[in-house]
mmCIF file of C-alpha atoms in Angstrom:
data_model
loop_
_atom_site.group_PDB
_atom_site.id
_atom_site.type_symbol
_atom_site.label_atom_id
_atom_site.label_comp_id
_atom_site.label_asym_id
_atom_site.label_seq_id
_atom_site.Cartn_x
_atom_site.Cartn_y
_atom_site.Cartn_z
ATOM 1 C CA MET A 212 200.026 -181.260 -63.826
ATOM 2 C CA PHE A 213 198.836 -178.997 -61.068
ATOM 3 C CA SER A 214 200.864 -178.594 -57.952
ATOM 4 C CA PRO A 215 199.160 -179.634 -54.688
ATOM 5 C CA LYS A 216 198.803 -175.969 -53.796
ATOM 6 C CA ASN A 217 197.073 -175.072 -57.097
ATOM 7 C CA ARG A 218 194.893 -178.169 -56.905
ATOM 8 C CA LYS A 219 193.724 -177.109 -53.460
ATOM 9 C CA ARG A 220 192.844 -173.651 -54.765
ATOM 10 C CA ARG A 221 190.787 -175.136 -57.609
ATOM 11 C CA VAL A 222 188.881 -177.362 -55.200
ATOM 12 C CA THR A 223 188.209 -174.390 -52.929
ATOM 13 C CA ARG A 224 186.884 -172.309 -55.822
ATOM 14 C CA ARG A 225 184.571 -175.124 -56.945
ATOM 15 C CA ARG A 226 183.200 -175.445 -53.423
ATOM 16 C CA GLN A 227 182.625 -171.695 -53.214
ATOM 17 C CA ARG A 228 180.776 -171.690 -56.549
ATOM 18 C CA ARG A 229 178.652 -174.633 -55.395
ATOM 19 C CA ARG A 230 177.754 -172.859 -52.142
ATOM 20 C CA ARG A 231 176.761 -169.672 -54.017
ATOM 21 C CA ARG A 232 174.591 -171.700 -56.407
ATOM 22 C CA ASP A 233 172.924 -173.563 -53.536
ATOM 23 C CA ARG A 234 172.207 -170.288 -51.703
ATOM 24 C CA SER A 235 170.654 -168.857 -54.873
ATOM 25 C CA VAL A 236 168.403 -171.905 -55.335
ATOM 26 C CA LYS A 237 167.301 -171.756 -51.693
ATOM 27 C CA ALA A 238 166.557 -168.029 -51.977
ATOM 28 C CA HIS A 239 164.323 -168.588 -55.015
ATOM 29 C CA SER A 240 162.593 -171.477 -53.235
ATOM 30 C CA ARG A 241 161.830 -169.237 -50.268
ATOM 31 C CA GLN A 242 160.365 -166.608 -52.600
ATOM 32 C CA GLU A 243 158.029 -169.173 -54.175
ATOM 33 C CA GLU A 244 156.949 -170.458 -50.759
ATOM 34 C CA ARG A 245 156.097 -166.877 -49.748
ATOM 35 C CA GLY A 246 154.012 -166.300 -52.875
ATOM 36 C CA PHE A 247 156.611 -164.736 -55.192
ATOM 37 C CA ASP A 248 156.678 -165.344 -58.875
ATOM 38 C CA PHE A 249 159.940 -166.805 -60.142
ATOM 39 C CA PHE A 250 160.886 -163.511 -61.704
ATOM 40 C CA SER A 251 162.740 -163.046 -64.963
ATOM 41 C CA PRO A 252 166.334 -161.776 -65.222
ATOM 42 C CA SER A 253 164.984 -158.411 -66.414
ATOM 43 C CA VAL A 254 163.679 -157.617 -62.928
ATOM 44 C CA ALA A 255 166.498 -159.244 -60.943
ATOM 45 C CA LYS A 256 167.958 -155.801 -60.218
ATOM 46 C CA TYR A 257 164.789 -154.882 -58.316
ATOM 47 C CA TRP A 258 165.422 -157.811 -55.996
ATOM 48 C CA ARG A 259 168.739 -156.217 -55.118
ATOM 49 C CA GLN A 260 166.851 -152.988 -54.331
ATOM 50 C CA ARG A 261 164.192 -154.735 -52.236
ATOM 51 C CA TYR A 262 164.960 -152.866 -49.011
ATOM 52 C CA SER A 263 164.512 -149.521 -50.760
ATOM 53 C CA LEU A 264 161.070 -150.717 -51.889
ATOM 54 C CA PHE A 265 160.028 -152.147 -48.498
ATOM 55 C CA SER A 266 162.207 -151.591 -45.454
ATOM 56 C CA ARG A 267 160.442 -154.527 -43.770
ATOM 57 C CA PHE A 268 160.931 -156.838 -46.723
ATOM 58 C CA ASP A 269 162.392 -159.653 -44.615
ATOM 59 C CA ASP A 270 159.248 -159.784 -42.470
ATOM 60 C CA GLY A 271 157.459 -161.558 -45.331
ATOM 61 C CA ILE A 272 156.576 -158.924 -47.946
ATOM 62 C CA LEU A 273 154.860 -160.371 -51.034
ATOM 63 C CA VAL A 274 155.471 -158.989 -54.533
ATOM 64 C CA ASP A 275 154.524 -160.326 -57.966
ATOM 65 C CA GLU A 276 156.713 -159.780 -61.020
ATOM 66 C CA GLU A 277 154.915 -156.640 -62.188
ATOM 67 C CA GLY A 278 155.037 -155.306 -58.653
ATOM 68 C CA TRP A 279 158.832 -155.364 -58.632
ATOM 69 C CA TYR A 280 159.064 -152.576 -61.191
ATOM 70 C CA SER A 281 155.787 -150.851 -60.302
ATOM 71 C CA VAL A 282 156.012 -150.281 -56.558
ATOM 72 C CA THR A 283 157.080 -146.804 -55.424
ATOM 73 C CA PRO A 284 160.347 -146.764 -53.440
ATOM 74 C CA GLU A 285 159.407 -146.465 -49.800
ATOM 75 C CA ALA A 286 161.207 -143.167 -49.164
ATOM 76 C CA ILE A 287 159.343 -141.514 -52.051
ATOM 77 C CA ALA A 288 156.013 -143.042 -50.991
ATOM 78 C CA ALA A 289 156.630 -141.645 -47.505
ATOM 79 C CA ALA A 290 157.157 -138.168 -48.997
ATOM 80 C CA HIS A 291 153.856 -138.464 -50.889
ATOM 81 C CA ALA A 292 152.144 -139.488 -47.666
ATOM 82 C CA ALA A 293 153.641 -136.610 -45.689
ATOM 83 C CA ARG A 294 152.267 -134.163 -48.253
ATOM 84 C CA ALA A 295 148.781 -135.699 -48.105
ATOM 85 C CA ALA A 296 148.768 -135.746 -44.312
ATOM 86 C CA SER A 297 149.676 -132.058 -44.179
ATOM 87 C CA LEU A 298 146.681 -130.976 -46.257
ATOM 88 C CA ALA A 299 145.401 -127.994 -44.268
ATOM 89 C CA GLY A 300 142.037 -128.256 -42.559
ATOM 90 C CA ARG A 301 141.297 -131.857 -43.555
ATOM 91 C CA GLY A 302 142.026 -133.540 -40.214
ATOM 92 C CA CYS A 303 142.532 -137.177 -41.190
ATOM 93 C CA PRO A 304 142.452 -136.973 -44.999
ATOM 94 C CA LEU A 305 140.757 -139.659 -47.068
ATOM 95 C CA VAL A 306 143.223 -140.750 -49.743
ATOM 96 C CA LEU A 307 142.194 -142.745 -52.793
ATOM 97 C CA ASP A 308 144.863 -144.882 -54.449
ATOM 98 C CA GLY A 309 143.567 -145.679 -57.925
ATOM 99 C CA PHE A 310 146.236 -148.207 -58.954
ATOM 100 C CA ALA A 311 147.316 -149.679 -55.631
ATOM 101 C CA GLY A 312 149.345 -152.668 -56.832
ATOM 102 C CA VAL A 313 150.971 -154.520 -53.923
ATOM 103 C CA GLY A 314 150.286 -151.637 -51.541
ATOM 104 C CA GLY A 315 153.497 -149.629 -51.200
ATOM 105 C CA ASN A 316 151.876 -146.191 -51.338
ATOM 106 C CA ALA A 317 148.712 -147.191 -49.475
ATOM 107 C CA ILE A 318 150.834 -148.440 -46.574
ATOM 108 C CA GLN A 319 152.714 -145.148 -46.320
ATOM 109 C CA PHE A 320 149.543 -143.028 -46.510
ATOM 110 C CA ALA A 321 148.038 -145.104 -43.714
ATOM 111 C CA SER A 322 151.260 -144.895 -41.695
ATOM 112 C CA ARG A 323 150.882 -141.105 -41.743
ATOM 113 C CA GLY A 324 147.371 -141.288 -40.276
ATOM 114 C CA CYS A 325 145.371 -141.015 -43.500
ATOM 115 C CA HIS A 326 142.441 -143.296 -44.185
ATOM 116 C CA VAL A 327 142.981 -145.007 -47.526
ATOM 117 C CA VAL A 328 140.802 -146.615 -50.174
ATOM 118 C CA ALA A 329 143.146 -148.761 -52.267
ATOM 119 C CA VAL A 330 141.819 -149.935 -55.634
ATOM 120 C CA ASP A 331 143.350 -152.429 -58.037
ATOM 121 C CA ILE A 332 141.846 -154.519 -60.806
ATOM 122 C CA ASP A 333 144.057 -157.535 -60.015
ATOM 123 C CA PRO A 334 142.726 -159.597 -57.061
ATOM 124 C CA ARG A 335 146.136 -161.219 -56.545
ATOM 125 C CA LYS A 336 147.786 -157.838 -56.082
ATOM 126 C CA ILE A 337 145.066 -156.830 -53.633
ATOM 127 C CA GLY A 338 145.728 -160.015 -51.685
ATOM 128 C CA PHE A 339 149.429 -159.186 -51.524
ATOM 129 C CA ALA A 340 148.642 -155.583 -50.537
ATOM 130 C CA VAL A 341 146.444 -156.755 -47.645
ATOM 131 C CA HIS A 342 149.218 -159.077 -46.465
ATOM 132 C CA ASN A 343 151.866 -156.345 -46.728
ATOM 133 C CA ALA A 344 149.697 -153.828 -44.867
ATOM 134 C CA LYS A 345 149.400 -156.297 -41.975
ATOM 135 C CA ILE A 346 153.190 -156.485 -41.765
ATOM 136 C CA TYR A 347 153.294 -152.695 -41.311
ATOM 137 C CA GLY A 348 150.366 -152.805 -38.878
ATOM 138 C CA VAL A 349 148.133 -150.421 -40.869
ATOM 139 C CA GLU A 350 145.554 -152.759 -42.402
ATOM 140 C CA ASP A 351 142.791 -151.272 -40.228
ATOM 141 C CA ARG A 352 143.236 -147.873 -41.916
ATOM 142 C CA ILE A 353 142.976 -149.178 -45.485
ATOM 143 C CA ASP A 354 139.874 -150.340 -47.364
ATOM 144 C CA PHE A 355 141.017 -152.632 -50.168
ATOM 145 C CA VAL A 356 138.815 -152.784 -53.250
ATOM 146 C CA THR A 357 139.220 -155.179 -56.164
ATOM 147 C CA GLY A 358 137.873 -153.369 -59.203
ATOM 148 C CA ASP A 359 138.455 -151.212 -62.263
ATOM 149 C CA PHE A 360 139.301 -147.661 -61.191
ATOM 150 C CA PHE A 361 137.704 -146.262 -64.355
ATOM 151 C CA ARG A 362 134.377 -147.931 -63.583
ATOM 152 C CA LEU A 363 134.485 -147.021 -59.904
ATOM 153 C CA ALA A 364 135.670 -143.405 -60.299
ATOM 154 C CA PRO A 365 132.227 -141.795 -60.804
ATOM 155 C CA ARG A 366 131.199 -143.105 -57.360
ATOM 156 C CA LEU A 367 134.414 -142.272 -55.509
ATOM 157 C CA LYS A 368 135.062 -139.214 -53.333
ATOM 158 C CA GLY A 369 138.092 -138.249 -51.290
ATOM 159 C CA ASP A 370 140.377 -135.449 -50.156
ATOM 160 C CA VAL A 371 143.392 -136.633 -52.174
ATOM 161 C CA LEU A 372 143.703 -138.903 -55.193
ATOM 162 C CA PHE A 373 146.987 -140.698 -55.773
ATOM 163 C CA LEU A 374 147.617 -141.965 -59.297
ATOM 164 C CA SER A 375 150.470 -144.195 -60.351
ATOM 165 C CA PRO A 376 149.041 -145.696 -63.546
ATOM 166 C CA PRO A 377 151.111 -148.376 -65.311
ATOM 167 C CA TRP A 378 153.997 -146.924 -67.286
ATOM 168 C CA GLY A 379 154.208 -149.860 -69.670
ATOM 169 C CA GLY A 380 156.944 -151.708 -67.789
ATOM 170 C CA PRO A 381 160.719 -151.056 -67.700
ATOM 171 C CA SER A 382 160.650 -150.205 -71.423
ATOM 172 C CA TYR A 383 159.665 -146.629 -70.478
ATOM 173 C CA ARG A 384 163.408 -145.948 -70.250
ATOM 174 C CA ASP A 385 163.729 -146.449 -74.001
ATOM 175 C CA PHE A 386 161.915 -143.185 -74.719
ATOM 176 C CA ARG A 387 163.870 -139.961 -74.818
ATOM 177 C CA SER A 388 160.680 -138.121 -73.881
ATOM 178 C CA TYR A 389 157.910 -140.184 -72.315
ATOM 179 C CA THR A 390 154.573 -138.735 -73.442
ATOM 180 C CA LEU A 391 151.350 -139.015 -71.471
ATOM 181 C CA ASP A 392 149.659 -141.071 -74.173
ATOM 182 C CA LEU A 393 152.012 -143.944 -73.242
ATOM 183 C CA LEU A 394 150.384 -144.414 -69.834
ATOM 184 C CA LYS A 395 148.186 -147.481 -69.430
ATOM 185 C CA PRO A 396 145.366 -148.435 -69.728
ATOM 186 C CA ARG A 397 144.366 -144.918 -70.878
ATOM 187 C CA ASP A 398 146.336 -141.822 -71.806
ATOM 188 C CA GLY A 399 147.304 -139.358 -69.103
ATOM 189 C CA TYR A 400 144.870 -136.660 -70.209
ATOM 190 C CA SER A 401 141.889 -139.031 -69.986
ATOM 191 C CA ILE A 402 143.023 -140.299 -66.592
ATOM 192 C CA PHE A 403 143.436 -136.765 -65.264
ATOM 193 C CA GLN A 404 140.047 -135.568 -66.521
ATOM 194 C CA LEU A 405 138.411 -138.491 -64.733
ATOM 195 C CA ALA A 406 140.433 -137.752 -61.608
ATOM 196 C CA GLN A 407 139.139 -134.172 -61.463
ATOM 197 C CA GLN A 408 135.618 -135.498 -60.974
ATOM 198 C CA ILE A 409 136.782 -136.947 -57.665
ATOM 199 C CA THR A 410 138.962 -134.161 -56.225
ATOM 200 C CA PRO A 411 141.229 -131.351 -57.456
ATOM 201 C CA ASN A 412 143.940 -132.523 -55.040
ATOM 202 C CA ILE A 413 145.820 -135.002 -57.198
ATOM 203 C CA ILE A 414 149.230 -136.637 -56.913
ATOM 204 C CA MET A 415 150.590 -138.274 -60.060
ATOM 205 C CA PHE A 416 153.685 -140.473 -59.937
ATOM 206 C CA LEU A 417 155.308 -140.475 -63.359
ATOM 207 C CA PRO A 418 158.466 -141.675 -65.169
ATOM 208 C CA ARG A 419 161.602 -139.601 -64.730
ATOM 209 C CA ASN A 420 161.704 -138.919 -68.493
ATOM 210 C CA VAL A 421 158.091 -137.744 -68.739
ATOM 211 C CA ASN A 422 157.393 -134.724 -70.949
ATOM 212 C CA LEU A 423 157.138 -131.943 -68.348
ATOM 213 C CA ASN A 424 155.343 -129.580 -70.709
ATOM 214 C CA GLN A 425 152.528 -132.104 -71.004
ATOM 215 C CA VAL A 426 152.380 -132.491 -67.232
ATOM 216 C CA GLU A 427 151.979 -128.709 -66.915
ATOM 217 C CA GLU A 428 149.186 -128.810 -69.507
ATOM 218 C CA LEU A 429 147.161 -131.039 -67.176
ATOM 219 C CA SER A 430 146.688 -128.126 -64.784
ATOM 220 C CA TRP A 431 144.934 -126.215 -67.569
ATOM 221 C CA LEU A 432 142.249 -128.878 -67.994
ATOM 222 C CA SER A 433 140.453 -127.312 -65.050
ATOM 223 C CA SER A 434 138.727 -123.938 -64.984
ATOM 224 C CA PRO A 435 140.256 -122.027 -63.313
ATOM 225 C CA PRO A 436 143.615 -123.794 -63.809
ATOM 226 C CA LEU A 437 144.845 -125.818 -60.860
ATOM 227 C CA LYS A 438 147.961 -124.941 -58.931
ATOM 228 C CA PHE A 439 150.660 -127.447 -59.711
ATOM 229 C CA GLU A 440 154.107 -128.457 -58.572
ATOM 230 C CA ILE A 441 156.627 -130.765 -60.185
ATOM 231 C CA GLU A 442 159.011 -132.649 -57.935
ATOM 232 C CA VAL A 443 162.094 -134.631 -58.975
ATOM 233 C CA ASN A 444 162.379 -137.741 -56.821
ATOM 234 C CA HIS A 445 165.752 -139.205 -55.880
ATOM 235 C CA VAL A 446 166.664 -142.324 -53.961
ATOM 236 C CA GLU A 447 170.198 -141.828 -52.703
ATOM 237 C CA THR A 448 171.937 -140.297 -55.747
ATOM 238 C CA LYS A 449 169.706 -141.588 -58.546
ATOM 239 C CA VAL A 450 166.722 -139.869 -60.109
ATOM 240 C CA LYS A 451 163.881 -142.370 -59.857
ATOM 241 C CA ALA A 452 160.753 -140.544 -60.970
ATOM 242 C CA ILE A 453 158.747 -137.339 -61.191
ATOM 243 C CA THR A 454 155.843 -136.471 -58.900
ATOM 244 C CA ALA A 455 153.273 -133.894 -59.976
ATOM 245 C CA TYR A 456 151.042 -132.288 -57.330
ATOM 246 C CA PHE A 457 147.841 -130.469 -58.269
ATOM 247 C CA GLY A 458 145.335 -128.374 -56.336
ATOM 248 C CA ASP A 459 145.687 -127.410 -52.684
ATOM 249 C CA ILE A 460 148.267 -130.137 -52.180
ATOM 250 C CA ALA A 461 150.668 -128.294 -54.502
ATOM 251 C CA ALA A 462 153.052 -125.630 -53.271
ATOM 252 C CA ARG A 463 151.762 -122.062 -53.383
ATOM 253 C CA SER A 464 154.223 -121.158 -56.125
ATOM 254 C CA SER A 465 152.558 -122.622 -59.191
ATOM 255 C CA GLY A 466 154.889 -124.697 -61.301
ATOM 256 C CA LEU A 467 157.670 -124.888 -58.734
ATOM 257 C CA LEU A 468 160.315 -127.438 -59.666
ATOM 258 C CA LYS A 469 161.562 -129.047 -56.498
ATOM 259 C CA ILE A 470 164.071 -131.789 -55.774
ATOM 260 C CA CYS A 471 162.991 -134.377 -53.236
ATOM 261 C CA SER A 472 165.732 -136.692 -52.009
ATOM 262 C CA GLY A 473 164.540 -139.936 -50.527
ATOM 263 C CA VAL A 474 167.499 -141.526 -48.763
ATOM 264 C CA THR A 475 167.033 -145.152 -47.829
ATOM 265 C CA SER A 476 169.069 -147.304 -45.542
#
């Protein structure tokens, strides 16, 4: 038999568990009403990081399941945008985003005064990206295009090309050394060769465990070789990714390895 005091504690715990469960159900319902997929447990951790992905998340940001693990953390996207905006002599640079997803990078480029052409093959992602850009008030500086970047590339021109091709999902972490042939839907060398037809000023956002020797090799695909810079991207204390800059957008010291800390609130 439980004493009255212990019985009261058990009842209190049950009520607390019930309240937590009800809050969780309501949260998922709100996500579905706003256009979210009911995401799997494997991406639940990204929900906990939502404010590092979009600081204005609570204003109604829309993300599909793939978007949760594909979107660039906002602090890192802002650093990419600052670099593009500082491109000497280009005034208001035209930035092409070849794999725009739900719009995280495009929003930051536009927020820095760049004009952006954001391309994605998935019309649902483009719809979410348009919605998200409106929340940040930059939709008038972004042209959203639903289409295959590889088909459109021969007709595209711009000052800067941003590439964050699919890494193959969270499983990229399983590789000790992530090689460029693992990028989707084509290998990194093929993607980069196509990119050079558009502009030599290229930003590539890559997994933190990418083979850096292969990234350096990309600069040698051009004649003469492009300047390049490799940047290690942090959010707070964690290494999140690698950014490679090529062409005039790279630092003057070719091959400089730099640490970029993106601290989010």
